[in-house]
Amino acid sequence: MNTMLEETSQTNDRFRWAALMLLATLLGLAWISYSREPVVDWRQWAGLAEGPIAGYRAPDFVLPTLEGRELTLSDFQGEPVILNFWASWCVPCRAEMPLLERTAIQYRGRVTILGVNNGESRQVVQEFNRQLNLTFPLLIDNNYLVGDQYYVTALPTTFFIDRNGLIREVFTGILNEAILQNRLESLLQP
Amino acid sequence: MAPTLSLGPLVIPTAPFVIIIGFWLMLDVTERIARQRHLNSRQTYNLVAAALLAGLIGARLTFVGLHWTAYRDNLWGIVWPLTSGYTLWAGLPLGLFAALLYARRHQLPLWPTLDALAPGLLLGFMVLSLADFLGGPGFGKTTNMIWGIELFSVRRHPVQIYELLAGGVALWLWWRLARSGQAEGGAFLGSAAAYSALRLFLDAYRDNAPLTSGGYHIIQLITFAIMLLCLYLLTNRLSLSHNNPEKTDLKT
């Protein structure tokens, strides 16, 4: 009698577990299919909010270059931009500059590199450039306006912006060639 | 939310800082639980440490291998900076492989060890969610709910906080299952199935989730497979414990 009861209980258990598996499978598949995202054309993202984090549109700004002309970020729409915040007193910033320069030369016409100086005078930036001979635009943000707009709290900070003006990644700390190459490959993908 | 932590002149990136603390917590919790469950706590601790180390080194070396031209003239770059430059898809299986190798070499019992590892693993996932919330790139979909968080003028689901809560639920379930002692491996499989199911559900609320070319959430597909596998194994373990209670009972 007891054995029969045990067998019935085991059959019931097995049935319950099979029903649970079936239910989990059906619910899981239904939810996966329901939450499937429409394949978005990246150009539609232009209507998204601005913010200094990945997935948001890069906030637009106008800053003077070392040569005195004004440069607007949105002028570069259609081309990936690497926006690097730096200062002359920041040793890691100085260390990564030759790499940025090499990349700017290697990717000229395909990727724009902009170096935004954080809070220093034109003279300091000029002296820095005299020492390093950089050819990519150095922008002067001596009142921290763009730095604040981009929530820059540590240097160097680099924003990888795709050709639609969307921030793909915010990188805090010193870059190396491999990291830069890896991010550039992703930015240059159609 | 708080990508950097300022301690006087020192500015620390929050996400890696939280992850390092999380790794330490994970190891500590695993060791304590292994001791509680009368397993060799030192070996269980070493198992997790080996998996973490192999995963990290493997992810780094894969990244270096994939970008060798960039490292060829700058070998110092392989070891510094360490804050970025990892290939996650290589690190995970390598970490798992190292854990399996260690477990086999030291003949650790599979199911009791997995039961002891579950809380540490869940804590690890919770820490990753917290790091992502504080300083990571993830964010939720837009919402009008009152618990939504304002992120640059847009109200969004705090999806990482949901994930933290999911980890809490799975931990609670692990505790219940471990106490009931129905079958070896039951606590691990039950909590893993529950956590996978919850992550499957919650990933729909993540706005920048990785997608397949067809628009399916990759995390959902992975967690779906893990959930079904865990449920299947759990059914087997439980039916085995019914048929042969002495071998699988944890209370002994």
Short mmCIF file of C-alpha atoms in Angstrom, two decimals:
data_model
loop_
_atom_site.label_atom_id
_atom_site.label_comp_id
_atom_site.label_asym_id
_atom_site.label_seq_id
_atom_site.Cartn_x
_atom_site.Cartn_y
_atom_site.Cartn_z
CA MET A 1 0.00 0.00 0.00
CA ASN A 2 2.78 2.38 1.05
CA THR A 3 4.83 1.55 -2.04
CA MET A 4 1.83 2.30 -4.24
CA LEU A 5 1.30 5.63 -2.51
CA GLU A 6 5.00 6.49 -2.93
CA GLU A 7 4.90 5.61 -6.62
CA THR A 8 1.80 7.77 -7.14
CA SER A 9 3.47 10.65 -5.30
CA GLN A 10 6.61 10.29 -7.43
CA THR A 11 4.54 10.24 -10.63
CA ASN A 12 2.74 13.39 -9.45
CA ASP A 13 6.08 15.06 -8.69
CA ARG A 14 7.43 14.16 -12.11
CA PHE A 15 4.27 15.49 -13.73
CA ARG A 16 4.55 18.73 -11.72
CA TRP A 17 8.16 19.22 -12.74
CA ALA A 18 7.40 18.48 -16.40
CA ALA A 19 4.54 21.02 -16.26
CA LEU A 20 6.88 23.58 -14.66
CA MET A 21 9.51 23.02 -17.37
CA LEU A 22 6.89 23.39 -20.09
CA LEU A 23 5.49 26.54 -18.48
CA ALA A 24 8.98 28.04 -18.07
CA THR A 25 9.79 27.26 -21.71
CA LEU A 26 6.58 28.80 -23.04
CA LEU A 27 6.74 31.89 -20.81
CA GLY A 28 10.44 32.36 -21.54
CA LEU A 29 9.99 32.15 -25.29
CA ALA A 30 6.96 34.45 -25.18
CA TRP A 31 8.86 37.06 -23.13
CA ILE A 32 11.96 36.87 -25.34
CA SER A 33 9.84 37.36 -28.41
CA TYR A 34 7.80 40.18 -26.78
CA SER A 35 10.91 42.08 -25.69
CA ARG A 36 12.65 41.75 -29.05
CA GLU A 37 13.86 45.19 -30.10
CA PRO A 38 13.10 46.65 -33.51
CA VAL A 39 16.28 46.87 -35.57
CA VAL A 40 16.98 50.59 -35.26
CA ASP A 41 18.52 52.73 -37.91
CA TRP A 42 21.21 54.62 -35.98
CA ARG A 43 20.27 57.82 -37.80
CA GLN A 44 16.95 57.82 -35.89
CA TRP A 45 18.90 58.22 -32.65
CA ALA A 46 19.44 61.89 -33.39
CA GLY A 47 16.16 62.61 -31.55
CA LEU A 48 17.49 61.16 -28.29
CA ALA A 49 18.37 63.16 -25.19
CA GLU A 50 21.79 64.73 -24.70
CA GLY A 51 24.01 63.60 -21.84
CA PRO A 52 27.67 62.83 -21.17
CA ILE A 53 27.22 59.05 -20.85
CA ALA A 54 27.26 56.14 -23.27
CA GLY A 55 24.02 55.79 -25.23
CA TYR A 56 23.20 59.51 -25.14
CA ARG A 57 23.79 62.18 -27.75
CA ALA A 58 27.05 64.04 -27.12
CA PRO A 59 26.26 67.54 -25.82
CA ASP A 60 27.16 70.12 -28.43
CA PHE A 61 29.65 72.91 -27.64
CA VAL A 62 31.64 75.70 -29.21
CA LEU A 63 35.26 76.25 -28.11
CA PRO A 64 38.19 78.29 -29.44
CA THR A 65 41.13 76.44 -30.92
CA LEU A 66 44.73 77.31 -30.20
CA GLU A 67 44.82 79.24 -33.48
CA GLY A 68 41.86 81.36 -32.36
CA ARG A 69 39.07 80.02 -34.61
CA GLU A 70 35.88 78.62 -33.08
CA LEU A 71 35.07 74.95 -33.41
CA THR A 72 31.64 73.30 -32.91
CA LEU A 73 31.27 69.60 -32.13
CA SER A 74 28.19 69.22 -34.35
CA ASP A 75 30.31 70.28 -37.34
CA PHE A 76 31.76 66.78 -37.21
CA GLN A 77 28.41 64.97 -37.49
CA GLY A 78 28.89 62.10 -39.94
CA GLU A 79 32.41 61.34 -38.71
CA PRO A 80 33.44 59.51 -35.52
CA VAL A 81 35.02 61.81 -32.93
CA ILE A 82 37.41 61.04 -30.09
CA LEU A 83 37.03 63.79 -27.52
CA ASN A 84 39.94 63.77 -25.10
CA PHE A 85 39.94 65.94 -21.95
CA TRP A 86 43.43 66.71 -20.68
CA ALA A 87 45.59 69.15 -18.75
CA SER A 88 49.30 69.93 -18.98
CA TRP A 89 49.95 69.00 -15.31
CA CYS A 90 48.33 65.57 -15.77
CA VAL A 91 51.13 63.04 -16.38
CA PRO A 92 48.94 60.28 -17.88
CA CYS A 93 47.42 62.89 -20.25
CA ARG A 94 50.88 63.86 -21.45
CA ALA A 95 51.83 60.18 -21.80
CA GLU A 96 48.92 59.34 -24.08
CA MET A 97 49.32 62.40 -26.36
CA PRO A 98 51.87 60.79 -28.77
CA LEU A 99 49.46 57.88 -29.22
CA LEU A 100 46.58 60.27 -29.98
CA GLU A 101 48.82 62.13 -32.44
CA ARG A 102 49.82 58.91 -34.24
CA THR A 103 46.15 57.87 -34.39
CA ALA A 104 45.11 61.29 -35.70
CA ILE A 105 47.64 60.98 -38.54
CA GLN A 106 46.82 57.35 -39.28
CA TYR A 107 43.04 57.92 -39.34
CA ARG A 108 43.01 61.40 -40.90
CA GLY A 109 39.81 61.92 -42.89
CA ARG A 110 38.07 58.99 -41.18
CA VAL A 111 38.13 59.92 -37.47
CA THR A 112 38.48 63.33 -35.79
CA ILE A 113 40.44 63.71 -32.57
CA LEU A 114 39.77 66.77 -30.44
CA GLY A 115 41.82 67.56 -27.35
CA VAL A 116 39.96 69.73 -24.84
CA ASN A 117 42.26 71.38 -22.33
CA ASN A 118 40.66 71.47 -18.92
CA GLY A 119 40.91 74.86 -17.23
CA GLU A 120 44.28 76.24 -18.40
CA SER A 121 45.26 79.36 -20.26
CA ARG A 122 46.08 79.66 -23.95
CA GLN A 123 49.77 80.25 -23.08
CA VAL A 124 50.01 76.99 -21.15
CA VAL A 125 48.35 75.06 -23.99
CA GLN A 126 50.67 76.75 -26.50
CA GLU A 127 53.75 75.74 -24.49
CA PHE A 128 52.43 72.18 -24.17
CA ASN A 129 51.89 72.00 -27.92
CA ARG A 130 55.34 73.44 -28.59
CA GLN A 131 56.85 70.56 -26.63
CA LEU A 132 54.76 67.81 -28.21
CA ASN A 133 54.06 69.15 -31.72
CA LEU A 134 50.49 67.96 -31.96
CA THR A 135 48.60 68.36 -35.23
CA PHE A 136 45.06 67.58 -34.06
CA PRO A 137 42.94 70.52 -32.77
CA LEU A 138 43.53 71.57 -29.17
CA LEU A 139 40.55 73.42 -27.71
CA ILE A 140 40.73 75.83 -24.82
CA ASP A 141 38.15 75.42 -22.06
CA ASN A 142 39.72 77.71 -19.48
CA ASN A 143 36.46 78.18 -17.51
CA TYR A 144 35.70 74.44 -17.34
CA LEU A 145 32.40 75.07 -19.17
CA VAL A 146 32.62 72.04 -21.46
CA GLY A 147 34.36 69.98 -18.77
CA ASP A 148 31.37 70.57 -16.50
CA GLN A 149 28.95 69.91 -19.35
CA TYR A 150 30.66 66.52 -19.82
CA TYR A 151 30.92 65.82 -16.05
CA VAL A 152 34.68 65.41 -16.29
CA THR A 153 35.90 64.61 -12.78
CA ALA A 154 39.14 62.82 -13.59
CA LEU A 155 41.83 63.28 -16.22
CA PRO A 156 42.38 62.02 -18.80
CA THR A 157 38.79 61.23 -19.82
CA THR A 158 38.03 60.23 -23.39
CA PHE A 159 34.63 60.14 -25.07
CA PHE A 160 34.17 57.90 -28.10
CA ILE A 161 31.46 59.47 -30.24
CA ASP A 162 30.09 57.70 -33.31
CA ARG A 163 29.25 59.26 -36.67
CA ASN A 164 25.65 59.91 -35.51
CA GLY A 165 26.82 62.00 -32.57
CA LEU A 166 26.08 59.24 -30.02
CA ILE A 167 28.49 58.58 -27.18
CA ARG A 168 29.55 54.95 -27.46
CA GLU A 169 31.88 54.90 -24.46
CA VAL A 170 33.38 57.10 -21.76
CA PHE A 171 36.89 56.02 -20.88
CA THR A 172 38.54 57.33 -17.72
CA GLY A 173 42.28 56.85 -17.40
CA ILE A 174 45.22 56.43 -19.72
CA LEU A 175 44.57 54.86 -23.12
CA ASN A 176 46.87 52.40 -24.79
CA GLU A 177 47.15 51.57 -28.47
CA ALA A 178 45.20 48.33 -28.23
CA ILE A 179 42.28 49.91 -26.41
CA LEU A 180 42.22 52.76 -28.89
CA GLN A 181 42.45 50.41 -31.88
CA ASN A 182 39.66 48.25 -30.47
CA ARG A 183 37.32 51.24 -29.97
CA LEU A 184 38.21 52.71 -33.38
CA GLU A 185 37.32 49.46 -35.13
CA SER A 186 33.91 49.55 -33.48
CA LEU A 187 33.41 53.27 -34.28
CA LEU A 188 34.31 52.77 -37.92
CA GLN A 189 31.91 49.88 -38.45
CA PRO A 190 29.12 50.90 -40.84
CA MET B 1 25.36 57.82 -11.10
CA ALA B 2 28.77 58.26 -9.42
CA PRO B 3 31.49 57.24 -11.88
CA THR B 4 34.33 58.47 -9.67
CA LEU B 5 34.98 58.62 -5.97
CA SER B 6 36.98 61.58 -4.69
CA LEU B 7 39.15 60.94 -1.63
CA GLY B 8 41.01 64.22 -1.21
CA PRO B 9 43.35 64.58 -4.18
CA LEU B 10 42.77 60.95 -5.17
CA VAL B 11 40.05 60.23 -7.73
CA ILE B 12 39.07 56.55 -7.94
CA PRO B 13 36.87 55.13 -10.72
CA THR B 14 33.92 53.64 -8.80
CA ALA B 15 33.12 50.60 -10.97
CA PRO B 16 36.53 48.85 -10.78
CA PHE B 17 36.77 49.76 -7.07
CA VAL B 18 33.38 48.16 -6.32
CA ILE B 19 34.30 45.10 -8.43
CA ILE B 20 37.55 44.57 -6.49
CA ILE B 21 35.68 44.76 -3.18
CA GLY B 22 33.07 42.41 -4.67
CA PHE B 23 35.72 39.83 -5.59
CA TRP B 24 37.06 39.90 -2.05
CA LEU B 25 33.52 39.56 -0.64
CA MET B 26 32.81 36.68 -3.01
CA LEU B 27 35.90 34.78 -1.85
CA ASP B 28 35.19 35.45 1.81
CA VAL B 29 31.53 34.36 1.61
CA THR B 30 32.44 31.21 -0.32
CA GLU B 31 35.04 30.25 2.26
CA ARG B 32 32.65 30.79 5.18
CA ILE B 33 29.84 28.81 3.58
CA ALA B 34 32.16 25.96 2.63
CA ARG B 35 33.27 25.77 6.26
CA GLN B 36 29.66 25.82 7.47
CA ARG B 37 28.81 22.99 5.10
CA HIS B 38 31.78 20.87 6.24
CA LEU B 39 33.64 21.16 2.96
CA ASN B 40 37.33 21.87 2.65
CA SER B 41 37.08 25.66 2.90
CA ARG B 42 40.65 26.32 1.76
CA GLN B 43 40.20 24.29 -1.41
CA THR B 44 36.81 25.87 -2.14
CA TYR B 45 38.39 29.32 -1.67
CA ASN B 46 41.24 28.37 -3.98
CA LEU B 47 38.79 27.08 -6.57
CA VAL B 48 37.09 30.49 -6.80
CA ALA B 49 40.42 32.33 -6.72
CA ALA B 50 41.77 30.10 -9.53
CA ALA B 51 38.64 30.70 -11.62
CA LEU B 52 38.80 34.49 -11.11
CA LEU B 53 42.52 34.65 -11.84
CA ALA B 54 42.35 32.41 -14.90
CA GLY B 55 39.33 34.33 -16.18
CA LEU B 56 41.07 37.69 -15.77
CA ILE B 57 44.39 36.58 -17.23
CA GLY B 58 42.65 34.73 -20.05
CA ALA B 59 40.48 37.72 -20.92
CA ARG B 60 43.53 39.99 -20.89
CA LEU B 61 45.76 37.70 -22.94
CA THR B 62 43.00 37.14 -25.50
CA PHE B 63 42.66 40.91 -25.85
CA VAL B 64 46.45 41.23 -26.22
CA GLY B 65 46.47 38.44 -28.83
CA LEU B 66 43.67 40.05 -30.81
CA HIS B 67 45.52 43.39 -30.82
CA TRP B 68 49.09 42.11 -30.94
CA THR B 69 50.26 44.75 -33.44
CA ALA B 70 49.46 47.38 -30.81
CA TYR B 71 51.38 45.59 -28.07
CA ARG B 72 54.37 44.39 -30.11
CA ASP B 73 56.36 47.58 -29.57
CA ASN B 74 54.96 48.28 -26.13
CA LEU B 75 55.17 45.13 -24.02
CA TRP B 76 54.70 47.14 -20.82
CA GLY B 77 51.15 47.83 -22.07
CA ILE B 78 50.27 44.16 -21.47
CA VAL B 79 50.41 44.68 -17.72
CA TRP B 80 49.49 48.37 -17.48
CA PRO B 81 46.93 49.97 -17.47
CA LEU B 82 44.65 47.21 -16.25
CA THR B 83 41.41 49.17 -16.01
CA SER B 84 40.38 48.19 -19.53
CA GLY B 85 41.36 45.82 -22.32
CA TYR B 86 39.69 42.48 -21.59
CA THR B 87 37.82 40.05 -23.86
CA LEU B 88 34.90 38.86 -21.76
CA TRP B 89 33.79 36.02 -24.04
CA ALA B 90 37.20 34.40 -23.60
CA GLY B 91 37.53 35.08 -19.87
CA LEU B 92 34.31 33.34 -18.83
CA PRO B 93 34.99 29.89 -20.35
CA LEU B 94 38.65 30.03 -19.30
CA GLY B 95 37.64 30.80 -15.70
CA LEU B 96 35.15 27.95 -15.78
CA PHE B 97 37.74 25.60 -17.26
CA ALA B 98 40.25 26.50 -14.54
CA ALA B 99 37.61 25.83 -11.87
CA LEU B 100 36.79 22.43 -13.38
CA LEU B 101 40.46 21.53 -13.62
CA TYR B 102 41.06 22.51 -9.99
CA ALA B 103 37.97 20.64 -8.81
CA ARG B 104 39.02 17.48 -10.66
CA ARG B 105 42.59 17.67 -9.46
CA HIS B 106 41.51 18.00 -5.83
CA GLN B 107 38.55 15.67 -6.25
CA LEU B 108 36.05 18.14 -4.85
CA PRO B 109 32.51 16.72 -4.63
CA LEU B 110 30.56 18.35 -7.49
CA TRP B 111 27.12 19.10 -6.06
CA PRO B 112 28.03 20.05 -2.46
CA THR B 113 30.75 22.34 -3.85
CA LEU B 114 28.31 23.99 -6.26
CA ASP B 115 25.86 24.47 -3.38
CA ALA B 116 28.58 26.24 -1.41
CA LEU B 117 29.63 28.37 -4.40
CA ALA B 118 26.14 29.66 -5.23
CA PRO B 119 25.93 32.57 -2.71
CA GLY B 120 29.38 33.83 -3.71
CA LEU B 121 28.46 33.69 -7.40
CA LEU B 122 25.18 35.49 -6.78
CA LEU B 123 27.01 38.15 -4.77
CA GLY B 124 29.45 38.50 -7.66
CA PHE B 125 26.61 39.17 -10.09
CA MET B 126 25.04 41.61 -7.62
CA VAL B 127 28.31 43.50 -7.32
CA LEU B 128 28.57 43.74 -11.13
CA SER B 129 25.06 45.24 -11.22
CA LEU B 130 25.99 47.72 -8.49
CA ALA B 131 29.19 48.69 -10.31
CA ASP B 132 27.21 49.19 -13.50
CA PHE B 133 24.71 51.36 -11.60
CA LEU B 134 27.41 53.52 -10.03
CA GLY B 135 29.81 53.93 -12.90
CA GLY B 136 29.00 51.60 -15.74
CA PRO B 137 27.58 52.21 -19.17
CA GLY B 138 24.21 50.49 -18.63
CA PHE B 139 20.85 52.18 -18.17
CA GLY B 140 17.18 51.25 -18.23
CA LYS B 141 14.35 52.06 -20.59
CA THR B 142 12.33 55.23 -20.15
CA THR B 143 9.49 55.09 -17.63
CA ASN B 144 6.91 57.23 -15.87
CA MET B 145 6.98 55.11 -12.70
CA ILE B 146 7.72 56.99 -9.49
CA TRP B 147 10.72 54.79 -8.72
CA GLY B 148 12.34 55.70 -12.03
CA ILE B 149 15.65 57.55 -11.79
CA GLU B 150 16.43 60.81 -13.54
CA LEU B 151 19.40 60.39 -15.88
CA PHE B 152 20.24 63.58 -17.76
CA SER B 153 16.63 64.80 -17.89
CA VAL B 154 15.16 61.42 -18.81
CA ARG B 155 13.38 59.21 -16.26
CA ARG B 156 14.56 55.62 -16.61
CA HIS B 157 14.03 52.20 -15.01
CA PRO B 158 16.78 51.61 -12.41
CA VAL B 159 17.43 48.27 -14.10
CA GLN B 160 20.62 47.54 -12.17
CA ILE B 161 18.73 47.98 -8.88
CA TYR B 162 16.14 45.47 -10.17
CA GLU B 163 19.02 43.10 -10.86
CA LEU B 164 20.34 43.61 -7.33
CA LEU B 165 16.92 42.73 -5.94
CA ALA B 166 16.78 39.66 -8.20
CA GLY B 167 20.10 38.56 -6.69
CA GLY B 168 18.60 39.08 -3.22
CA VAL B 169 15.58 36.91 -4.09
CA ALA B 170 17.86 34.16 -5.46
CA LEU B 171 20.00 34.33 -2.30
CA TRP B 172 16.90 33.98 -0.14
CA LEU B 173 15.80 30.97 -2.22
CA TRP B 174 19.27 29.43 -1.89
CA TRP B 175 19.06 29.81 1.87
CA ARG B 176 15.60 28.16 1.97
CA LEU B 177 16.66 25.28 -0.27
CA ALA B 178 19.94 24.77 1.57
CA ARG B 179 18.07 24.57 4.87
CA SER B 180 15.47 22.14 3.52
CA GLY B 181 18.37 19.88 2.41
CA GLN B 182 16.27 18.02 -0.17
CA ALA B 183 19.06 17.02 -2.52
CA GLU B 184 22.71 17.83 -3.07
CA GLY B 185 22.92 20.49 -5.73
CA GLY B 186 19.31 21.52 -5.18
CA ALA B 187 20.20 24.84 -3.58
CA PHE B 188 22.62 25.73 -6.40
CA LEU B 189 20.29 24.65 -9.20
CA GLY B 190 17.17 26.21 -7.67
CA SER B 191 18.78 29.58 -7.00
CA ALA B 192 20.54 29.59 -10.39
CA ALA B 193 17.24 28.81 -12.17
CA ALA B 194 15.45 31.56 -10.24
CA TYR B 195 18.19 34.14 -10.87
CA SER B 196 18.31 33.24 -14.57
CA ALA B 197 14.53 33.53 -14.87
CA LEU B 198 14.55 36.94 -13.16
CA ARG B 199 17.42 38.24 -15.32
CA LEU B 200 15.57 36.96 -18.40
CA PHE B 201 12.57 39.01 -17.33
CA LEU B 202 14.53 42.12 -16.30
CA ASP B 203 16.77 42.40 -19.34
CA ALA B 204 13.75 43.60 -21.31
CA TYR B 205 13.98 46.82 -19.25
CA ARG B 206 17.60 47.48 -20.18
CA ASP B 207 17.90 50.11 -22.88
CA ASN B 208 21.39 49.44 -24.21
CA ALA B 209 21.39 45.67 -23.86
CA PRO B 210 23.55 43.72 -26.34
CA LEU B 211 21.35 42.39 -29.14
CA THR B 212 21.60 39.79 -31.89
CA SER B 213 21.30 41.04 -35.47
CA GLY B 214 17.62 40.13 -35.30
CA GLY B 215 17.02 42.34 -32.26
CA TYR B 216 16.88 39.59 -29.60
CA HIS B 217 18.48 40.29 -26.22
CA ILE B 218 21.64 38.15 -25.96
CA ILE B 219 21.41 38.02 -22.14
CA GLN B 220 17.83 36.75 -22.40
CA LEU B 221 18.88 33.92 -24.73
CA ILE B 222 21.74 32.90 -22.42
CA THR B 223 19.67 33.08 -19.22
CA PHE B 224 16.82 31.16 -20.89
CA ALA B 225 19.18 28.29 -21.73
CA ILE B 226 20.69 28.32 -18.21
CA MET B 227 17.24 28.38 -16.59
CA LEU B 228 16.03 25.36 -18.59
CA LEU B 229 19.25 23.42 -17.95
CA CYS B 230 19.05 24.12 -14.21
CA LEU B 231 15.39 23.11 -14.04
CA TYR B 232 16.11 19.89 -15.94
CA LEU B 233 19.04 19.00 -13.67
CA LEU B 234 17.02 19.95 -10.61
CA THR B 235 14.23 17.55 -11.65
CA ASN B 236 16.81 14.79 -12.03
CA ARG B 237 18.45 15.56 -8.70
CA LEU B 238 15.13 15.59 -6.87
CA SER B 239 13.89 12.34 -8.43
CA LEU B 240 17.26 10.78 -7.56
CA SER B 241 16.88 11.93 -3.97
CA HIS B 242 13.41 10.29 -3.85
CA ASN B 243 14.77 7.04 -5.21
CA ASN B 244 17.95 7.03 -3.18
CA PRO B 245 17.54 9.37 -0.19
CA GLU B 246 20.66 8.26 1.69
CA LYS B 247 23.08 9.20 -1.06
CA THR B 248 21.75 12.64 -1.71
CA ASP B 249 20.57 13.80 1.68
CA LEU B 250 22.41 16.88 2.86
CA LYS B 251 21.27 16.71 6.45
CA THR B 252 23.69 13.94 7.30
#
